[in-house]
mmCIF file of C-alpha atoms in Angstrom:
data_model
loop_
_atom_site.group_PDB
_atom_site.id
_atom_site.type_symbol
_atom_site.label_atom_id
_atom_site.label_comp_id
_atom_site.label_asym_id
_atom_site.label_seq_id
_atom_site.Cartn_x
_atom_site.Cartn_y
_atom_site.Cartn_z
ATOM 1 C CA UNK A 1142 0.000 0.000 0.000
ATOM 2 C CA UNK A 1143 1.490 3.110 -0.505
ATOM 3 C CA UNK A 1144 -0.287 5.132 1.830
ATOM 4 C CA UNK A 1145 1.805 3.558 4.881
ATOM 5 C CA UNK A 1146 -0.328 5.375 8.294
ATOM 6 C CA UNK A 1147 -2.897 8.211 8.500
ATOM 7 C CA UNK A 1148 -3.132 9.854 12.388
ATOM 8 C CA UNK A 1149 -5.164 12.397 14.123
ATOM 9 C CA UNK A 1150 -4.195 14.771 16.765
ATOM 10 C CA UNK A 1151 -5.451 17.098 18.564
ATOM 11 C CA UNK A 1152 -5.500 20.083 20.011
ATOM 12 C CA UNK A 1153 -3.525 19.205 23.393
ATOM 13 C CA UNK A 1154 -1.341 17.053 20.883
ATOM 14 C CA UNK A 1155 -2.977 13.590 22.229
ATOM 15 C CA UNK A 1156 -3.452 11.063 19.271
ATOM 16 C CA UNK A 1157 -7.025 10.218 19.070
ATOM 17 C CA UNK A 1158 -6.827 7.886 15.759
ATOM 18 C CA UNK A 1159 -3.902 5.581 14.458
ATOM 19 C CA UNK A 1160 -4.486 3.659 11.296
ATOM 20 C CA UNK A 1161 -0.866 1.535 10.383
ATOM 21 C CA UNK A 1162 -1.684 -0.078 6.838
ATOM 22 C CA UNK A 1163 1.851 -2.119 7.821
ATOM 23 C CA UNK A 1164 2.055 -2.744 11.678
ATOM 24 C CA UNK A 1165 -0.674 -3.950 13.220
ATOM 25 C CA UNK A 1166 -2.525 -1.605 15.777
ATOM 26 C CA UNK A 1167 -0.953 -1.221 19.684
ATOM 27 C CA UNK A 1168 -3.245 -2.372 22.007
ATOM 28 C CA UNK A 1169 -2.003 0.006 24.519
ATOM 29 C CA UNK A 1170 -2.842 3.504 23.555
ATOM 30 C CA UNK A 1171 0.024 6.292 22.500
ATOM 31 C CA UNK A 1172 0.383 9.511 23.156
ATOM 32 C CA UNK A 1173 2.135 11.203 20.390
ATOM 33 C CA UNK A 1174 3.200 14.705 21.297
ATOM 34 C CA UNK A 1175 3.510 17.588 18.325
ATOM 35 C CA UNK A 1176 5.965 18.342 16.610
ATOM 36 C CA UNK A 1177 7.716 14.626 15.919
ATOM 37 C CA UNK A 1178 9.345 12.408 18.852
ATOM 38 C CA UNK A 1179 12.651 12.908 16.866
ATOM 39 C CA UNK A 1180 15.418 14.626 18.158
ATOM 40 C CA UNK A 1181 16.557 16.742 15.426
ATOM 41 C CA UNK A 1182 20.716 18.100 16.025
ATOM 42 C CA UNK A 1183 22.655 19.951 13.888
ATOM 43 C CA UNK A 1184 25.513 18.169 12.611
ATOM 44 C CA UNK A 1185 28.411 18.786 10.251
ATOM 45 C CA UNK A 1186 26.060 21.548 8.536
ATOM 46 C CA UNK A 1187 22.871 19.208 8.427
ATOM 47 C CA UNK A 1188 19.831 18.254 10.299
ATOM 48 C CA UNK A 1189 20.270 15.060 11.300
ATOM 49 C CA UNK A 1190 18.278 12.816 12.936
ATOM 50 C CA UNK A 1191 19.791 12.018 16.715
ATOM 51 C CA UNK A 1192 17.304 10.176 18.437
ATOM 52 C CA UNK A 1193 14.060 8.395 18.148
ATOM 53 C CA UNK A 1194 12.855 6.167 15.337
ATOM 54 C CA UNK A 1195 9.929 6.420 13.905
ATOM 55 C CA UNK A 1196 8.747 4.007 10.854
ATOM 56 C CA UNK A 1197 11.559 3.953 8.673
ATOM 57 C CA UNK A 1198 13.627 6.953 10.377
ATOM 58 C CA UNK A 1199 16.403 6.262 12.005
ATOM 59 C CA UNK A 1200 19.404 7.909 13.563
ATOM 60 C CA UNK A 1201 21.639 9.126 10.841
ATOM 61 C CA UNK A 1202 18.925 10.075 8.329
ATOM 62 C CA UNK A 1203 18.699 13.960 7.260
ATOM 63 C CA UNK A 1204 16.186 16.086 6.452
ATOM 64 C CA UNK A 1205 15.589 16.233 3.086
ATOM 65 C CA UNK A 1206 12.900 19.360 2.759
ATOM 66 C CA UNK A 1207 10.559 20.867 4.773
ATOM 67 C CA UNK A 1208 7.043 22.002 3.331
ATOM 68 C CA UNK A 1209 8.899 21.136 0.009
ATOM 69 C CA UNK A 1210 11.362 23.703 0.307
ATOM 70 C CA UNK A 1211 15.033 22.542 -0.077
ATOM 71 C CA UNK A 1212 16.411 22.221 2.969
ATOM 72 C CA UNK A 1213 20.257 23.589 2.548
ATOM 73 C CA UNK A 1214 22.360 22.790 5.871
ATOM 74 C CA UNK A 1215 20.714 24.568 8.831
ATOM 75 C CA UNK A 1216 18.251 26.657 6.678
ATOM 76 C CA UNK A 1217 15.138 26.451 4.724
ATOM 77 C CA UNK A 1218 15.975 28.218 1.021
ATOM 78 C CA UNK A 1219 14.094 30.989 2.004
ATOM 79 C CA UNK A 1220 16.681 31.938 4.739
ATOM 80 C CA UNK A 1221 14.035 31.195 7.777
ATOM 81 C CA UNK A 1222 15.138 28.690 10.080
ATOM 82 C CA UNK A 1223 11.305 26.960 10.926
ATOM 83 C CA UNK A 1224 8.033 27.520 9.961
ATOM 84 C CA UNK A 1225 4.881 27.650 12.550
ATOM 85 C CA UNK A 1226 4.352 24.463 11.775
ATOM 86 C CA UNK A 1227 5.463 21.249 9.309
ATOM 87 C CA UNK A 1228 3.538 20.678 6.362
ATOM 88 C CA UNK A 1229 5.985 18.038 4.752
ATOM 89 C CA UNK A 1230 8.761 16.234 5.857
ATOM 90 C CA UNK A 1231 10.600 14.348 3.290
ATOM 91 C CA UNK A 1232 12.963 11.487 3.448
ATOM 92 C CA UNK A 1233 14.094 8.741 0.707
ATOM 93 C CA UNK A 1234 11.738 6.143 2.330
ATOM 94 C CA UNK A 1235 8.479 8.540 2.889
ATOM 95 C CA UNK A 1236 6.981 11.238 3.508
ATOM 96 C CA UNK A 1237 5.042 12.806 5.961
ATOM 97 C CA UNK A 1238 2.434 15.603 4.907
ATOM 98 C CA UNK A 1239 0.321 17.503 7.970
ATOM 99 C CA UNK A 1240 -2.794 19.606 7.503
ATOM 100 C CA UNK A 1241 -3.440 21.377 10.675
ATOM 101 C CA UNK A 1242 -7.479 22.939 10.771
ATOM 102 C CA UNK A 1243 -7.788 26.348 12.180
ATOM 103 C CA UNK A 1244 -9.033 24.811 15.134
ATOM 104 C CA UNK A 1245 -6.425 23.052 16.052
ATOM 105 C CA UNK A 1246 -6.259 19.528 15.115
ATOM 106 C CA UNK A 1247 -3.702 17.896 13.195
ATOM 107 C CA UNK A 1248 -4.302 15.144 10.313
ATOM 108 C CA UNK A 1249 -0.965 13.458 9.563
ATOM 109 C CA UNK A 1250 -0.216 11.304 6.832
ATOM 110 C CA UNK A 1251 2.716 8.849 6.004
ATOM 111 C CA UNK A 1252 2.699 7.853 2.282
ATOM 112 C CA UNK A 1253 5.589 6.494 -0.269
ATOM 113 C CA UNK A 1254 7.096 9.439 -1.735
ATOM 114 C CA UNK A 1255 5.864 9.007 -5.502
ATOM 115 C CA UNK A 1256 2.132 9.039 -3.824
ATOM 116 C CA UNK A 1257 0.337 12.006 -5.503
ATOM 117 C CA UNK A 1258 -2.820 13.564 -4.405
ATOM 118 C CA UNK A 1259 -2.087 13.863 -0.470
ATOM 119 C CA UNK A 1260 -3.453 17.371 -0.028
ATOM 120 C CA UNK A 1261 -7.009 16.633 -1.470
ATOM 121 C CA UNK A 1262 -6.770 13.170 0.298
ATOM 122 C CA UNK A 1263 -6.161 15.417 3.493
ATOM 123 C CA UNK A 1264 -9.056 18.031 2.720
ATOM 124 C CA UNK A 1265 -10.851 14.577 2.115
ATOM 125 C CA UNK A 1266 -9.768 13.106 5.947
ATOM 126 C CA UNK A 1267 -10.633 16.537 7.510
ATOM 127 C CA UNK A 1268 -14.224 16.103 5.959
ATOM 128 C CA UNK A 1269 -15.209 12.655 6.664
ATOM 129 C CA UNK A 1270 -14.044 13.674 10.682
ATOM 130 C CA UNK A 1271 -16.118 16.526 10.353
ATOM 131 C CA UNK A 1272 -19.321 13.837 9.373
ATOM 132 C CA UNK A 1273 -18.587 10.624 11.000
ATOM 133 C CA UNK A 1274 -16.788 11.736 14.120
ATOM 134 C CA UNK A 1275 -18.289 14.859 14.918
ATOM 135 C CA UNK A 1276 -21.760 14.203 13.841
ATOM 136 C CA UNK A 1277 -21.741 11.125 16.211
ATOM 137 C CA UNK A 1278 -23.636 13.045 19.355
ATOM 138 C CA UNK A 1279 -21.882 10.109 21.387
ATOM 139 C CA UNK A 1280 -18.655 10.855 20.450
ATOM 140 C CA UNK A 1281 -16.608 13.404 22.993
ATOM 141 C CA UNK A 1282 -14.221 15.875 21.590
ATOM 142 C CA UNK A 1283 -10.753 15.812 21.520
ATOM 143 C CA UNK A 1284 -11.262 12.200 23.017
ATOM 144 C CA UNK A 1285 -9.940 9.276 20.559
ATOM 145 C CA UNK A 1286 -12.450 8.235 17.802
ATOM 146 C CA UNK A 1287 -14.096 4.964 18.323
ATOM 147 C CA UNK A 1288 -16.301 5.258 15.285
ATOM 148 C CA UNK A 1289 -17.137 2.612 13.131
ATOM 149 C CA UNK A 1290 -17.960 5.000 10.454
ATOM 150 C CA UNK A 1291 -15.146 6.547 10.282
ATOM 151 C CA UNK A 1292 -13.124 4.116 10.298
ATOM 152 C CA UNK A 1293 -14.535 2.416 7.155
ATOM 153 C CA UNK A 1294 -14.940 5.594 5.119
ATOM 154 C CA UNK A 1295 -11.364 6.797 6.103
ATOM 155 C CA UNK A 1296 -10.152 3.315 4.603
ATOM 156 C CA UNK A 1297 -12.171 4.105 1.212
ATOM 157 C CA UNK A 1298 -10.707 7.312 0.871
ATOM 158 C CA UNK A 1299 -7.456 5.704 1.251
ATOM 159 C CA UNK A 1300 -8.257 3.508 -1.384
ATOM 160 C CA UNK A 1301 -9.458 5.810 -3.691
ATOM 161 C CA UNK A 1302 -6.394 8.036 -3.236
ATOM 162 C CA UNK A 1303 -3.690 5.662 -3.936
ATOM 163 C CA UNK A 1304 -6.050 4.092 -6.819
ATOM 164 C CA UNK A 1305 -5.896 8.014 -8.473
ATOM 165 C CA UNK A 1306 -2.455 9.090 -6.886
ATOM 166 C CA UNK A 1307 0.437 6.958 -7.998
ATOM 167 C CA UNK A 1308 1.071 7.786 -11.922
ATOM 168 C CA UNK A 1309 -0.155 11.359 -11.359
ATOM 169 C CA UNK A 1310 2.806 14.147 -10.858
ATOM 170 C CA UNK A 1311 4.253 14.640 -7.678
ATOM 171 C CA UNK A 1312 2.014 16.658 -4.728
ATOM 172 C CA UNK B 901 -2.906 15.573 -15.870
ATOM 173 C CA UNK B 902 -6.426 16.598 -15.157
ATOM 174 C CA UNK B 903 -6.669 18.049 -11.430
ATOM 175 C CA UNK B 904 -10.236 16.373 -9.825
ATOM 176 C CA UNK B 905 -12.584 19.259 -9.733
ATOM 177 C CA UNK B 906 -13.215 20.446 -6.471
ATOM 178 C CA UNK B 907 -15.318 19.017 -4.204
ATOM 179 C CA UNK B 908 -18.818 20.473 -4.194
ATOM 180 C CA UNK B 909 -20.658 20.092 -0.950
ATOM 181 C CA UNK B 910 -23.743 17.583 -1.278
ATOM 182 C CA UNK B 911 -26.655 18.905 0.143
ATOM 183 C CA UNK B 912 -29.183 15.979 0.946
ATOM 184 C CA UNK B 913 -32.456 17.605 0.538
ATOM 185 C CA UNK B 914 -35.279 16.880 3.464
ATOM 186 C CA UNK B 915 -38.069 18.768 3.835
ATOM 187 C CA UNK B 916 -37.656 21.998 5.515
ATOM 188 C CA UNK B 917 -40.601 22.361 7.405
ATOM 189 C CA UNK B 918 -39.641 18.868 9.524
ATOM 190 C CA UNK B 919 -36.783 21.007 10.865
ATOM 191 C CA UNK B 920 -38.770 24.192 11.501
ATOM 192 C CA UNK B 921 -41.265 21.658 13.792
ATOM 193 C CA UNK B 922 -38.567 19.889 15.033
ATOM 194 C CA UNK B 923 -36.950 22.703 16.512
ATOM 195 C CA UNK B 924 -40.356 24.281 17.570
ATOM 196 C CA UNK B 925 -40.866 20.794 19.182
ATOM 197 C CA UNK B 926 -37.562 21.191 21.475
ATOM 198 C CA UNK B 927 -38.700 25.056 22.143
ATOM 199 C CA UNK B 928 -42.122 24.003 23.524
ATOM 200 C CA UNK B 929 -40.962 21.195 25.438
ATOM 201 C CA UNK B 930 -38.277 23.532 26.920
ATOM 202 C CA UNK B 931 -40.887 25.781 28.373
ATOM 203 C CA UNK B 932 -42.585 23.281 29.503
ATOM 204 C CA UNK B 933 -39.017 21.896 31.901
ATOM 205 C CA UNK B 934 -38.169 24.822 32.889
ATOM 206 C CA UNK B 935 -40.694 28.003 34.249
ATOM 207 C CA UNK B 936 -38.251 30.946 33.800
ATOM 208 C CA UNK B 937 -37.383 32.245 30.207
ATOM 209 C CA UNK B 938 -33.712 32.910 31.689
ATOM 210 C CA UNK B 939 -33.185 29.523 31.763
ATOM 211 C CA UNK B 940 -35.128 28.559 28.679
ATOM 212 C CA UNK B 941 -32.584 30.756 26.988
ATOM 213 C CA UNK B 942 -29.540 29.548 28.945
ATOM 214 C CA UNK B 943 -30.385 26.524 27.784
ATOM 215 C CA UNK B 944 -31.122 27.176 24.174
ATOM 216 C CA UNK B 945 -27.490 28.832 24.383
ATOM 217 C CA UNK B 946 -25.929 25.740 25.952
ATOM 218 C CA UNK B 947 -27.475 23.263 23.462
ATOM 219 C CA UNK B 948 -26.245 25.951 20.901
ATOM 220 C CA UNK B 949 -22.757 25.774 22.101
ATOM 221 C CA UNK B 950 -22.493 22.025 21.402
ATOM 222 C CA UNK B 951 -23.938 22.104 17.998
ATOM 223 C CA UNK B 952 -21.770 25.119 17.337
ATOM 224 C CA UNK B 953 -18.332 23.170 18.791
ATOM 225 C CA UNK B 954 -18.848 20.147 16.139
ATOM 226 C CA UNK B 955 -20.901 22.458 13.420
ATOM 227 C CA UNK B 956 -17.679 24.930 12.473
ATOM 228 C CA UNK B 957 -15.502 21.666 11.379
ATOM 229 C CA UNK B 958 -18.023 20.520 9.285
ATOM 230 C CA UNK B 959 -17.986 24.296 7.847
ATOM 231 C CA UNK B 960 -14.587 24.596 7.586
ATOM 232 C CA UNK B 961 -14.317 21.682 5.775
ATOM 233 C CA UNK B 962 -16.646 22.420 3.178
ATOM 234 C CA UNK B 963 -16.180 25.708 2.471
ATOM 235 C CA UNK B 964 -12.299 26.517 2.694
ATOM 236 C CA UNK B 965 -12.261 30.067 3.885
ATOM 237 C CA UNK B 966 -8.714 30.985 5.223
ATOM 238 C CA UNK B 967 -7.844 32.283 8.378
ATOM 239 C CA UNK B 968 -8.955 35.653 8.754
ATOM 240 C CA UNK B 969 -7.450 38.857 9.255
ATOM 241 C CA UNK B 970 -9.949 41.066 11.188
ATOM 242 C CA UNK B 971 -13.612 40.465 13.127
ATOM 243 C CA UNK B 972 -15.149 42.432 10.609
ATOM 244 C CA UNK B 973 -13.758 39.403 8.065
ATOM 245 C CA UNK B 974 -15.366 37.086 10.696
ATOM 246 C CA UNK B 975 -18.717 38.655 10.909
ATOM 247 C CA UNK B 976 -18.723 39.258 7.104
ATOM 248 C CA UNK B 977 -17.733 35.343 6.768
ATOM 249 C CA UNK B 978 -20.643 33.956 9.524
ATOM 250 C CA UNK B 979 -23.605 35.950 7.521
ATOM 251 C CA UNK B 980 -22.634 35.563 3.701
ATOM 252 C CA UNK B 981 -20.835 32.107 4.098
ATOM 253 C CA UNK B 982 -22.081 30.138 6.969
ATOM 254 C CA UNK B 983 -25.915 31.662 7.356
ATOM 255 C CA UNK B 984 -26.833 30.818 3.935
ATOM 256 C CA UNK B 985 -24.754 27.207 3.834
ATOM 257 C CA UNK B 986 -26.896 26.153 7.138
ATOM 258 C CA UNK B 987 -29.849 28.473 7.041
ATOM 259 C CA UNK B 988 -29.945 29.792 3.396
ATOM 260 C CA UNK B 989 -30.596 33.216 4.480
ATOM 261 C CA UNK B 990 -27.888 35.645 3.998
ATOM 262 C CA UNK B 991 -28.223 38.575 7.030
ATOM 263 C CA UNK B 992 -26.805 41.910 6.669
ATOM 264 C CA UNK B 993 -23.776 43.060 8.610
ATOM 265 C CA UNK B 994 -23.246 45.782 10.968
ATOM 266 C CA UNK B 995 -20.691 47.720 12.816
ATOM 267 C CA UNK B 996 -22.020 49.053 16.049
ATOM 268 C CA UNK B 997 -19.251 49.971 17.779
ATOM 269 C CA UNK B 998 -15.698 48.576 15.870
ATOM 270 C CA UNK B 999 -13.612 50.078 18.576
ATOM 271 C CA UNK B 1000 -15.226 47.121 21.184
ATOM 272 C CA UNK B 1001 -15.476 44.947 18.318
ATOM 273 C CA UNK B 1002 -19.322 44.845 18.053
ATOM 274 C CA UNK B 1003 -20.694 43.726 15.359
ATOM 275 C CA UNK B 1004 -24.598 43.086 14.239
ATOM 276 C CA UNK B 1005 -26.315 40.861 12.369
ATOM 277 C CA UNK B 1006 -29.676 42.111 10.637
ATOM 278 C CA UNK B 1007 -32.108 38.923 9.776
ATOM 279 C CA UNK B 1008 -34.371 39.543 7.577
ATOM 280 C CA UNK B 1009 -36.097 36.340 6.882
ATOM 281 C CA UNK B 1010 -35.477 33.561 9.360
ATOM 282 C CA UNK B 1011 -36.949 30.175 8.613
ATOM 283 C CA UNK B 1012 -37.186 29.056 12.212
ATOM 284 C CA UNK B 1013 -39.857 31.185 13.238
ATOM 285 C CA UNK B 1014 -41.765 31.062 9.883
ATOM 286 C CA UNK B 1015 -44.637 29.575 11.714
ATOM 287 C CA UNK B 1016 -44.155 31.098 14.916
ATOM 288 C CA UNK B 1017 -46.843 34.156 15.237
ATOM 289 C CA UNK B 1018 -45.859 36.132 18.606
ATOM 290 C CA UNK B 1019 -44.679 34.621 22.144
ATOM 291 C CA UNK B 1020 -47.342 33.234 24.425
ATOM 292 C CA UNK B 1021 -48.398 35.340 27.062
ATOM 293 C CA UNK B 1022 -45.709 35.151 30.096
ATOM 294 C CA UNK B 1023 -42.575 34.021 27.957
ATOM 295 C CA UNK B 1024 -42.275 37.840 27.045
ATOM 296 C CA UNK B 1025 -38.838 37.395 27.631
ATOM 297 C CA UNK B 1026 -38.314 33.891 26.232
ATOM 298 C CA UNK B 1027 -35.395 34.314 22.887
ATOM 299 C CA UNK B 1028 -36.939 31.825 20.597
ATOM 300 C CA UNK B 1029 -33.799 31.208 18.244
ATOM 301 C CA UNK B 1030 -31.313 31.557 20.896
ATOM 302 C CA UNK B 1031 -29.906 28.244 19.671
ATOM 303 C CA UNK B 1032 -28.139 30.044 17.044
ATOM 304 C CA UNK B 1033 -26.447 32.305 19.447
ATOM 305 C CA UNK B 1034 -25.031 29.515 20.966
ATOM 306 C CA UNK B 1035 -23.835 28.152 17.686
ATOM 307 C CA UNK B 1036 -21.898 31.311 17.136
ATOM 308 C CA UNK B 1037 -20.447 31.249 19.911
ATOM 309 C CA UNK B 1038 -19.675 27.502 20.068
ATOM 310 C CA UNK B 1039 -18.151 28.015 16.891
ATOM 311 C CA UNK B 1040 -15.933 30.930 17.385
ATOM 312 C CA UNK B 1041 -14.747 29.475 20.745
ATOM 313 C CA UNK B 1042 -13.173 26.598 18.570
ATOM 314 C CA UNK B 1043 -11.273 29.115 16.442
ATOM 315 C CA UNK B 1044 -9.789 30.766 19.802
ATOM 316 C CA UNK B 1045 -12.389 33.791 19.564
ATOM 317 C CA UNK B 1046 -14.015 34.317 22.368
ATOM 318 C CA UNK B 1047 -17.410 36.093 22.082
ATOM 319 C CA UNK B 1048 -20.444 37.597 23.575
ATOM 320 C CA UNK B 1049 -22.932 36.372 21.750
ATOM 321 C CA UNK B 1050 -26.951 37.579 22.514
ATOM 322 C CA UNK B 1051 -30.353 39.167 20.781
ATOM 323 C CA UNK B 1052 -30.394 42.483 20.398
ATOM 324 C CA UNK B 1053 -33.559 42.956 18.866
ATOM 325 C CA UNK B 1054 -36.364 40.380 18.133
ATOM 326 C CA UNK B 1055 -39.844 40.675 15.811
ATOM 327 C CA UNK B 1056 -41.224 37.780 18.160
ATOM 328 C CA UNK B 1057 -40.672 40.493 20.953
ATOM 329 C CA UNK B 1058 -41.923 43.330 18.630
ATOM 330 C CA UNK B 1059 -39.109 44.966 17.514
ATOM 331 C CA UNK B 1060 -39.289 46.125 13.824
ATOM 332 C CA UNK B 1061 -36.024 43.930 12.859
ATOM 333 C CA UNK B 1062 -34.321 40.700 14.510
ATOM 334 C CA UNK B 1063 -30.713 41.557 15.309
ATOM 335 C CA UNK B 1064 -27.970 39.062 16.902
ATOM 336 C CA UNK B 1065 -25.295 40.832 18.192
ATOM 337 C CA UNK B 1066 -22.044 39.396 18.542
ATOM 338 C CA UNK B 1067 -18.932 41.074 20.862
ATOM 339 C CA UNK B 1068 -15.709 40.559 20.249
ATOM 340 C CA UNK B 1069 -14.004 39.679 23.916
ATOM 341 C CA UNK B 1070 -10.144 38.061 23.016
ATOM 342 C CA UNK B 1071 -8.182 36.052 21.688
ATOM 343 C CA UNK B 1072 -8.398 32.541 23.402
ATOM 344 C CA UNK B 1073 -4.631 31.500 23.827
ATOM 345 C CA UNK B 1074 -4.180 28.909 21.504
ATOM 346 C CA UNK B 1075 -0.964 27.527 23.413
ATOM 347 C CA UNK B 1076 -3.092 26.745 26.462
ATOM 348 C CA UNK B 1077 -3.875 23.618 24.817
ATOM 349 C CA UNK B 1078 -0.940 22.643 24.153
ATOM 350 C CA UNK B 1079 0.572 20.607 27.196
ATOM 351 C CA UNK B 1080 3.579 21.930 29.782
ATOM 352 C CA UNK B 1081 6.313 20.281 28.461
#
């Protein structure tokens, strides 16, 4: 599959929804805080990765590009040094795209890097959470999402994103 | 490559006049809980908030405004965007007083009272839409707005227009959510 994990966080930066298309799902329950669990240091002019692993990161790996801007040594090619927030976080194995709502919560996607399409596909996510999770008058905010709904309609997005996505030209 | 079009929102239609009664239905059975109007309305406003908390993703989602700039963006936003996406009625927008960020919306038609003739006798007081102040509110509270959010003017009550007025307090701190590290 090349959409590898799609997660959810919110506004305290708790994950309320994990879906691993290759691991299967911890029983315990995670909480993921925001920005990554990776220890980013500077090193010999780059940003490398220092600690922390996370699906196909490991120590040693640098930082490609941020919000698909070049990343040259310390700096983004616009001379800034960080942005408010990481849109895209490239590596050879994956990337990572985030679209954060303006209120607050955080849809995260892992997906091979020749994976078109991922900003409608997350436009796509923030909808069906907007129906099936917040229409749900059971369902608590910010709490994790335990909906059935969801859950199947997130999968047949996913489907019908990689289906459209992979000969298309690069998000 | 052909870019998909974008995404128009799919309005399932249902008859209009089920939601007008439905919403009558909770009104009436309201006043019948609870004697005083004040809570009537508090309540009406807390139900509101709820609706309003969940209701702003959905219209985020679907209609892709950016992040705005001022509260006079806001207010324009709420009545030309939001109003006629929910309600489809578009209010006018007014500035009462932009130093203390008031603003006004003007109704001119609202579909939730279309059958509603004039407040029974001792609910003079009662604000028969104050769902939708709620909902405001709700709504803005999500986007780190707080806001006062109440009836300024009512035809139920016998004013010539309805107005909603909505005040401006601050800007919730968006970090406070974020946990001490």
């Amino acid at each position: 599959m090349a959409i590898f994990s799609v997660y959810v966080v919110n506004k305290a930066g708790g994950l309320i929804y994990q879906l691993d298309s290759y691991a299967p799902r911890a029983e315990a329950e995670k909480t993921f805080s925001y920005p990554l669990d990776l220890l980013l240091k500077l090193h010999d002019e780059r940003v490398l990765v220092a600690f922390g692993q996370r699906d196909g990161i490991r120590v040693g790996h640098a930082v490609l590009a941020i919000n698909g801007k070049d990343v040259n040594g310390k700096y983004t090619a616009d001379g800034k040094e960080g942005s408010s927030g990481i849109e895209m976080l490239e590596t050879d194995t994956f990337k990572l795209h985030c679209f954060q709502t303006l209120t607050g919560i955080k849809f995260v996607v892992l997906a091979d890097p020749r994976q078109a399409g991922i900003d409608s596909l997350l436009r796509k996510i923030y909808e069906i959470y907007s129906d099936f999770a917040l229409k749900n008058p059971f369902y608590s905010l910010e709490m994790p999402i335990r909906c059935e709904l969801f859950d199947q309609n997130l999968k047949l997005a996913l489907e019908v994103a990689e289906k459209a996505g992979t000969f298309g030209p690069g998000s | 490559m052909s870019r998909p079009a974008p995404r128009k929102p799919e309005y399932h239609k249902i008859n209009k006049d089920l939601f007008v009664l439905t919403y009558g239905a909770l009104v009436a059975q309201l006043c019948k809980d609870y004697e005083k109007d004040e809570d009537v309305n508090a309540y009406l406003d807390k139900m509101g908030y709820g609706i309003g908390t969940r209701l702003v993703e959905d219209f985020l989602a679907r209609s892709c405004v950016g992040r705005c700039h001022s509260y006079s963006e806001i207010t324009d936003i709420i009545a030309q965007v939001a109003f006629k996406m929910y309600l489809g009625i578009t209010p006018s927008v007014t500035c009462n007083n932009s130093s203390r960020n008031e603003f006004s919306l003007i109704l001119d038609k609202n579909p939730l009272v279309e059958f509603v003739e004039e407040l029974p006798a001792g609910r003079s007081s009662l604000c028969y839409c104050n769902l939708l102040c709620g909902i405001i509110r709700g709504a803005l509270e999500m986007v780190h707005l707080a806001a006062d959010v109440t009836f300024l003017q009512d035809r139920l009550k016998g004013d010539s227009v309805t107005e909603i007025g909505i005040t401006f307090l601050k800007k919730l701190d968006e970090k406070k959510y974020r946990r001490k590290k």
